[in-house]
Amino acid sequence: MFEKQLGIDLGTVNVLVYVTGKGILLQEPSVVAISERDSKIVAVGHEARDMLGRTPESIEVARPLRAGVVADYVVTEAMLRYFIRKAVGRNPLLRPRVMISTPRGVTSVESRAVKDAAEQAGAKEAYLIPEPLAAAYGAGLPIGTPTGNMVVDIGGGTTEAAVVSMYDIVVWSSVRVGGNRIDDSI
């Protein structure tokens, strides 16, 4: 089958893109540079992060996610479009299936924003998976067994703790405080 399948860890600080059969293909900062004159994307990822604090007033460098959720839908969609195209190429016929990890504690509206942004950015279908479940799977934990596996996921914008068993989350807790806040406190 020629259809590409992507796994995207859409984090407050970084985005990781996994391509089935290839592994982690991209790991870039969740940063976008936008021209304020015409609202066009100037740069995304590493290139945009390198512009932080070094741009003229006509260019805004922004992080479209805050505390693990979409803070700016349009910029998030543009960022996802950039990463999807970078992973699968510019051919409009190649629309991948995308699975995106989201914090377990997000609301249905916040989840819908991520799913819609991915589909508008070029995904044929977009699925969401809770970050603790994705982390447990990625760490190789036996998530399909009837035993509890504790996962603590400290991201840039959220911290989540969960017990995973039988391919699901049994109990969890999520706070919208992560590594960024810890860095600021230091």
XYZ file of C-alpha atoms in Angstrom:
186
model
C 0.000 0.000 0.000
C 1.327 3.440 -0.932
C -0.601 5.347 1.707
C 1.632 7.053 4.242
C 0.856 6.886 7.931
C 2.243 9.503 10.286
C 2.398 9.752 14.044
C 2.703 13.326 15.293
C 3.638 14.374 18.810
C 2.283 17.911 18.713
C 3.974 19.456 21.722
C 4.047 22.931 23.182
C 7.822 23.109 22.630
C 8.617 20.510 19.937
C 6.909 18.519 17.192
C 8.035 14.989 16.369
C 6.861 13.269 13.191
C 7.075 9.495 12.929
C 6.631 7.843 9.526
C 5.654 4.173 9.438
C 8.595 2.120 8.224
C 11.078 4.981 8.601
C 10.929 5.965 12.277
C 11.146 9.513 13.612
C 11.687 11.627 10.511
C 11.349 15.118 11.987
C 11.995 16.691 15.363
C 11.593 20.459 15.255
C 10.521 23.301 17.536
C 6.812 24.261 17.621
C 7.597 27.767 16.401
C 6.285 29.720 13.410
C 7.422 33.077 11.979
C 4.635 35.096 10.342
C 4.764 38.249 8.243
C 2.389 40.771 9.800
C 2.063 42.594 6.463
C 0.356 39.755 4.595
C -0.053 37.013 7.263
C 2.174 34.638 5.281
C 4.345 32.029 6.939
C 7.997 33.066 6.748
C 9.560 30.098 8.562
C 8.649 27.059 10.665
C 10.560 24.894 13.125
C 14.323 25.337 13.563
C 14.479 28.262 11.148
C 11.675 30.103 12.983
C 13.195 29.377 16.415
C 16.491 30.844 15.245
C 14.600 34.076 14.479
C 13.333 34.522 18.060
C 14.373 37.979 19.237
C 16.047 38.780 15.907
C 13.205 39.864 13.636
C 11.962 43.249 12.476
C 8.586 44.458 13.736
C 6.964 43.195 10.534
C 7.639 39.548 11.476
C 6.107 37.878 14.513
C 7.598 34.659 15.848
C 4.996 32.653 17.755
C 4.345 29.346 19.459
C 0.854 28.279 18.322
C 0.382 25.837 21.221
C 0.128 26.690 24.901
C -0.170 24.216 27.757
C -0.455 21.397 25.244
C -3.460 22.800 23.364
C -4.078 24.939 20.289
C -3.770 28.639 21.136
C -3.818 29.846 17.508
C -5.760 27.599 15.124
C -4.627 29.202 11.856
C -0.939 29.096 12.782
C -1.250 25.528 14.112
C -2.827 24.460 10.817
C -0.003 26.125 8.853
C 2.613 24.468 11.060
C 0.988 21.048 10.602
C 0.779 21.604 6.833
C 4.522 22.350 6.780
C 5.417 19.212 8.764
C 3.050 16.941 6.796
C 4.457 18.199 3.477
C 7.995 17.818 4.745
C 7.265 14.206 5.733
C 5.338 13.052 2.631
C 6.222 15.566 -0.075
C 4.183 18.204 -1.869
C 2.063 15.878 -4.029
C -1.575 16.792 -3.206
C -2.634 13.214 -3.991
C -0.532 11.898 -1.103
C -2.793 12.606 1.838
C -1.540 10.577 4.810
C -3.436 9.123 7.709
C -2.264 10.952 10.794
C -2.366 10.008 14.471
C -1.709 12.920 16.815
C -1.037 12.645 20.526
C -2.892 15.113 22.729
C -2.919 15.634 26.486
C -5.462 13.360 28.209
C -6.919 16.352 30.020
C -7.990 18.340 26.940
C -11.615 19.257 26.356
C -13.647 17.963 23.424
C -13.420 21.420 21.806
C -9.613 21.424 22.144
C -9.435 17.897 20.697
C -11.653 18.881 17.789
C -9.400 21.868 17.015
C -6.366 19.570 16.670
C -8.251 17.059 14.505
C -9.711 19.769 12.250
C -6.342 21.535 11.899
C -4.682 18.265 10.822
C -7.377 17.528 8.247
C -7.244 21.077 6.874
C -3.439 20.789 6.748
C -3.591 17.824 4.388
C -4.334 14.693 6.408
C -6.698 12.240 4.734
C -7.860 11.169 8.175
C -6.776 12.352 11.602
C -6.992 10.328 14.786
C -6.153 11.423 18.314
C -4.433 9.332 20.964
C -3.890 10.402 24.586
C -0.234 11.275 25.206
C 0.209 8.871 28.163
C -1.006 5.951 26.034
C 1.276 6.957 23.148
C 4.203 7.347 25.569
C 3.605 3.897 27.082
C 3.411 2.328 23.633
C 6.524 4.180 22.456
C 8.441 3.092 25.562
C 7.649 -0.525 24.778
C 5.576 -1.108 27.915
C 3.263 -4.143 27.850
C 0.117 -2.019 27.521
C -2.055 -4.947 26.397
C -1.601 -6.972 29.558
C -3.875 -6.879 32.620
C -1.155 -5.238 34.714
C -0.789 -1.568 35.506
C 2.001 0.460 33.935
C 2.625 3.928 35.346
C 3.560 6.648 32.868
C 4.584 10.200 33.736
C 4.820 12.499 30.723
C 6.368 15.903 31.414
C 6.097 18.067 28.328
C 6.777 21.738 27.789
C 3.222 22.766 28.656
C 1.627 19.854 30.519
C 2.457 17.115 32.995
C 0.420 13.941 32.969
C 0.518 10.811 35.072
C -1.469 7.753 34.056
C -1.809 4.060 34.727
C -2.165 2.108 31.485
C -3.579 -1.415 31.243
C -5.404 -3.444 28.583
C -4.733 -0.839 25.836
C -6.417 1.953 27.784
C -5.868 4.496 30.524
C -7.236 3.263 33.855
C -6.617 6.372 35.946
C -4.921 9.656 35.135
C -4.171 13.160 36.282
C -3.191 16.111 34.125
C -1.994 19.607 34.977
C -1.221 22.410 32.548
C 2.212 22.959 34.001
C 5.287 21.545 32.333
C 8.948 22.026 31.620
C 8.511 25.635 30.476
C 7.187 26.650 33.896
C 9.924 24.677 35.634
C 12.558 26.445 33.505
C 11.017 29.832 34.326
C 11.094 29.025 38.056
C 14.781 28.149 37.930
